[in-house]
Amino acid sequence: MKRDSLGNQAEQSDFNIHISLFADLSMYRVKDRQVDSGSQRVLMTHVNFSGCQFRTHLEIPARTDVQWVLKAKLGHYTTALKAIIVSGIQEDGLFRYEASWKMTAAERYSYQVRLNEYLQTMLISSPDILAFYRRISERYVFGGFRQFDVSS
C-alpha cells in the first residue's frame, strides 16, 4: 500500500479522472463539533473514488480533525462530499490541496453511481472510453484490481 502525506494508507488501485468541476467548499466539523461556515468557490481538478485535488486562494491547514464539505454539481445532481485535507502546496499564486473523502459505504456507492452517470453524459461521444471506465470502476468497488487485462 502507498501512504499519503499524513502517513495513512492510500489505495494504489485508484485512478484520477481529469475533469474540472467548480465546487463550494465549507467547513463541516472540527473534532466532534459541527460548524456552520460560509462557503468558498474552488476548482476541483482531479476527482477519484478516494478524494480529489482542488485549487483556491485560501490557505488551509492539513488536519485530520477538520472535515470539509465540497458541494459540486454532477450533471443533474448536486453532491455534498465530506472530506479532510491531507496535503497542500502553493503554486502559481494559489494553493493546491489534496482531499480524502470521508464517506460511509452507502454514500460511496451513491457517489460512484452519480459520477458514472455524469461521465456517461460527458463521454457520450466516446463509448469505448466509457466502457473502459465502467469496467475499471466496477473492479474498484469489488476489489478486483489485482489483475487487469486491458486487451479484453
mmCIF file of C-alpha atoms in Angstrom:
data_model
loop_
_atom_site.group_PDB
_atom_site.id
_atom_site.type_symbol
_atom_site.label_atom_id
_atom_site.label_comp_id
_atom_site.label_asym_id
_atom_site.label_seq_id
_atom_site.Cartn_x
_atom_site.Cartn_y
_atom_site.Cartn_z
ATOM 1 C CA MET A 1 0.000 0.000 0.000
ATOM 2 C CA LYS A 2 1.082 3.564 -0.680
ATOM 3 C CA ARG A 3 0.935 6.143 2.093
ATOM 4 C CA ASP A 4 -0.377 9.684 1.781
ATOM 5 C CA SER A 5 1.356 12.756 3.228
ATOM 6 C CA LEU A 6 -0.167 12.096 6.691
ATOM 7 C CA GLY A 7 1.106 8.509 6.749
ATOM 8 C CA ASN A 8 -2.325 6.945 6.146
ATOM 9 C CA GLN A 9 -2.674 4.008 3.816
ATOM 10 C CA ALA A 10 -3.839 5.056 0.359
ATOM 11 C CA GLU A 11 -5.356 2.920 -2.359
ATOM 12 C CA GLN A 12 -2.848 2.005 -5.062
ATOM 13 C CA SER A 13 -5.606 0.994 -7.417
ATOM 14 C CA ASP A 14 -7.304 4.381 -7.506
ATOM 15 C CA PHE A 15 -7.154 6.404 -10.698
ATOM 16 C CA ASN A 16 -7.794 10.064 -11.381
ATOM 17 C CA ILE A 17 -10.492 11.371 -13.644
ATOM 18 C CA HIS A 18 -9.163 14.550 -15.188
ATOM 19 C CA ILE A 19 -12.270 16.675 -15.187
ATOM 20 C CA SER A 20 -12.635 20.181 -13.838
ATOM 21 C CA LEU A 21 -15.609 20.999 -11.662
ATOM 22 C CA PHE A 22 -16.434 24.031 -9.601
ATOM 23 C CA ALA A 23 -17.394 23.214 -6.036
ATOM 24 C CA ASP A 24 -18.396 25.178 -2.953
ATOM 25 C CA LEU A 25 -16.078 24.427 -0.030
ATOM 26 C CA SER A 26 -17.299 24.903 3.521
ATOM 27 C CA MET A 27 -16.165 23.720 6.923
ATOM 28 C CA TYR A 28 -18.368 20.928 8.280
ATOM 29 C CA ARG A 29 -16.894 19.678 11.538
ATOM 30 C CA VAL A 30 -13.997 20.418 13.885
ATOM 31 C CA LYS A 31 -13.269 17.425 16.098
ATOM 32 C CA ASP A 32 -16.746 16.445 17.381
ATOM 33 C CA ARG A 33 -18.402 19.841 16.916
ATOM 34 C CA GLN A 34 -20.424 20.644 13.814
ATOM 35 C CA VAL A 35 -19.629 24.051 12.300
ATOM 36 C CA ASP A 36 -21.834 26.276 10.156
ATOM 37 C CA SER A 37 -19.444 28.251 7.969
ATOM 38 C CA GLY A 38 -19.755 30.214 4.781
ATOM 39 C CA SER A 39 -18.611 28.677 1.517
ATOM 40 C CA GLN A 40 -15.874 29.480 -0.962
ATOM 41 C CA ARG A 41 -15.859 28.514 -4.641
ATOM 42 C CA VAL A 42 -12.934 26.207 -5.538
ATOM 43 C CA LEU A 43 -11.855 24.395 -8.699
ATOM 44 C CA MET A 44 -11.667 20.600 -8.383
ATOM 45 C CA THR A 45 -9.153 19.353 -10.945
ATOM 46 C CA HIS A 46 -8.639 15.641 -10.280
ATOM 47 C CA VAL A 47 -11.501 13.545 -8.964
ATOM 48 C CA ASN A 48 -11.382 9.886 -7.982
ATOM 49 C CA PHE A 49 -13.151 7.426 -5.704
ATOM 50 C CA SER A 50 -10.973 8.236 -2.687
ATOM 51 C CA GLY A 51 -10.693 12.014 -2.991
ATOM 52 C CA CYS A 52 -9.824 14.976 -5.182
ATOM 53 C CA GLN A 53 -7.453 17.836 -5.780
ATOM 54 C CA PHE A 54 -8.700 21.401 -5.715
ATOM 55 C CA ARG A 55 -7.298 24.909 -6.066
ATOM 56 C CA THR A 56 -8.162 28.048 -4.136
ATOM 57 C CA HIS A 57 -6.609 31.255 -2.851
ATOM 58 C CA LEU A 58 -7.387 30.177 0.757
ATOM 59 C CA GLU A 59 -4.596 28.868 2.962
ATOM 60 C CA ILE A 60 -5.970 25.785 4.744
ATOM 61 C CA PRO A 61 -4.025 23.586 7.178
ATOM 62 C CA ALA A 62 -3.962 19.815 6.581
ATOM 63 C CA ARG A 63 -5.678 18.430 9.701
ATOM 64 C CA THR A 64 -7.413 15.103 10.195
ATOM 65 C CA ASP A 65 -9.737 16.516 12.887
ATOM 66 C CA VAL A 66 -11.329 19.058 10.496
ATOM 67 C CA GLN A 67 -13.914 17.871 7.969
ATOM 68 C CA TRP A 68 -14.941 19.911 4.955
ATOM 69 C CA VAL A 69 -17.831 19.641 2.508
ATOM 70 C CA LEU A 70 -17.346 20.072 -1.223
ATOM 71 C CA LYS A 71 -20.672 20.652 -2.985
ATOM 72 C CA ALA A 72 -20.421 20.060 -6.714
ATOM 73 C CA LYS A 73 -22.903 19.547 -9.496
ATOM 74 C CA LEU A 74 -22.546 16.243 -11.340
ATOM 75 C CA GLY A 75 -24.951 16.559 -14.227
ATOM 76 C CA HIS A 76 -28.458 16.918 -12.771
ATOM 77 C CA TYR A 77 -27.380 16.115 -9.209
ATOM 78 C CA THR A 78 -25.661 18.210 -6.579
ATOM 79 C CA THR A 79 -23.348 16.139 -4.403
ATOM 80 C CA ALA A 80 -22.159 17.119 -0.940
ATOM 81 C CA LEU A 81 -18.908 15.242 -0.364
ATOM 82 C CA LYS A 82 -17.318 15.236 3.096
ATOM 83 C CA ALA A 83 -13.525 15.309 3.067
ATOM 84 C CA ILE A 84 -10.385 16.013 5.043
ATOM 85 C CA ILE A 85 -7.449 17.880 3.569
ATOM 86 C CA VAL A 86 -4.365 15.682 3.594
ATOM 87 C CA SER A 87 -1.808 17.961 1.921
ATOM 88 C CA GLY A 88 -1.381 21.295 0.240
ATOM 89 C CA ILE A 89 1.225 23.264 -1.660
ATOM 90 C CA GLN A 90 1.381 26.779 -3.028
ATOM 91 C CA GLU A 91 1.851 27.155 -6.780
ATOM 92 C CA ASP A 92 1.191 29.963 -9.245
ATOM 93 C CA GLY A 93 -0.277 32.234 -6.575
ATOM 94 C CA LEU A 94 -2.877 29.659 -5.497
ATOM 95 C CA PHE A 95 -2.916 26.728 -3.111
ATOM 96 C CA ARG A 96 -3.426 23.198 -4.436
ATOM 97 C CA TYR A 97 -4.863 20.737 -1.939
ATOM 98 C CA GLU A 98 -5.415 17.007 -1.892
ATOM 99 C CA ALA A 99 -8.546 15.922 -0.068
ATOM 100 C CA SER A 100 -9.623 12.455 1.011
ATOM 101 C CA TRP A 101 -13.345 11.590 1.038
ATOM 102 C CA LYS A 102 -14.945 10.617 4.350
ATOM 103 C CA MET A 103 -17.955 8.512 3.321
ATOM 104 C CA THR A 104 -19.958 5.589 4.507
ATOM 105 C CA ALA A 105 -20.196 2.596 2.170
ATOM 106 C CA ALA A 106 -23.680 3.693 1.075
ATOM 107 C CA GLU A 107 -22.504 7.265 0.407
ATOM 108 C CA ARG A 108 -19.525 5.956 -1.580
ATOM 109 C CA TYR A 109 -21.798 3.760 -3.714
ATOM 110 C CA SER A 110 -24.198 6.656 -4.370
ATOM 111 C CA TYR A 111 -21.258 8.900 -5.276
ATOM 112 C CA GLN A 112 -19.915 6.311 -7.703
ATOM 113 C CA VAL A 113 -23.320 5.972 -9.382
ATOM 114 C CA ARG A 114 -23.617 9.769 -9.754
ATOM 115 C CA LEU A 115 -20.046 10.041 -11.057
ATOM 116 C CA ASN A 116 -20.702 7.237 -13.567
ATOM 117 C CA GLU A 117 -23.867 8.979 -14.787
ATOM 118 C CA TYR A 118 -22.012 12.276 -15.094
ATOM 119 C CA LEU A 119 -19.156 10.705 -17.039
ATOM 120 C CA GLN A 120 -21.596 8.890 -19.298
ATOM 121 C CA THR A 121 -23.113 12.257 -20.173
ATOM 122 C CA MET A 122 -19.684 13.841 -20.675
ATOM 123 C CA LEU A 123 -18.246 10.918 -22.680
ATOM 124 C CA ILE A 124 -21.289 10.135 -24.802
ATOM 125 C CA SER A 125 -19.230 10.695 -27.946
ATOM 126 C CA SER A 126 -16.564 8.208 -26.759
ATOM 127 C CA PRO A 127 -18.358 4.915 -25.997
ATOM 128 C CA ASP A 128 -15.088 2.920 -25.873
ATOM 129 C CA ILE A 129 -13.672 5.175 -23.163
ATOM 130 C CA LEU A 130 -16.962 4.983 -21.244
ATOM 131 C CA ALA A 131 -16.979 1.155 -21.405
ATOM 132 C CA PHE A 132 -13.357 1.070 -20.227
ATOM 133 C CA TYR A 133 -14.145 3.448 -17.342
ATOM 134 C CA ARG A 134 -17.147 1.321 -16.255
ATOM 135 C CA ARG A 135 -15.026 -1.827 -16.180
ATOM 136 C CA ILE A 136 -12.396 -0.077 -14.077
ATOM 137 C CA SER A 137 -14.945 1.386 -11.646
ATOM 138 C CA GLU A 138 -16.679 -1.975 -11.177
ATOM 139 C CA ARG A 139 -13.355 -3.633 -10.386
ATOM 140 C CA TYR A 140 -12.542 -0.855 -7.915
ATOM 141 C CA VAL A 141 -15.788 -1.378 -5.987
ATOM 142 C CA PHE A 142 -15.327 -5.130 -5.784
ATOM 143 C CA GLY A 143 -11.576 -5.010 -5.119
ATOM 144 C CA GLY A 144 -10.688 -6.607 -8.448
ATOM 145 C CA PHE A 145 -7.589 -4.578 -9.247
ATOM 146 C CA ARG A 146 -5.131 -7.362 -8.577
ATOM 147 C CA GLN A 147 -5.006 -8.205 -12.289
ATOM 148 C CA PHE A 148 -6.313 -6.051 -15.070
ATOM 149 C CA ASP A 149 -6.329 -7.202 -18.652
ATOM 150 C CA VAL A 150 -6.549 -4.117 -20.868
ATOM 151 C CA SER A 151 -6.740 -6.179 -24.037
ATOM 152 C CA SER A 152 -10.183 -7.639 -23.300
#
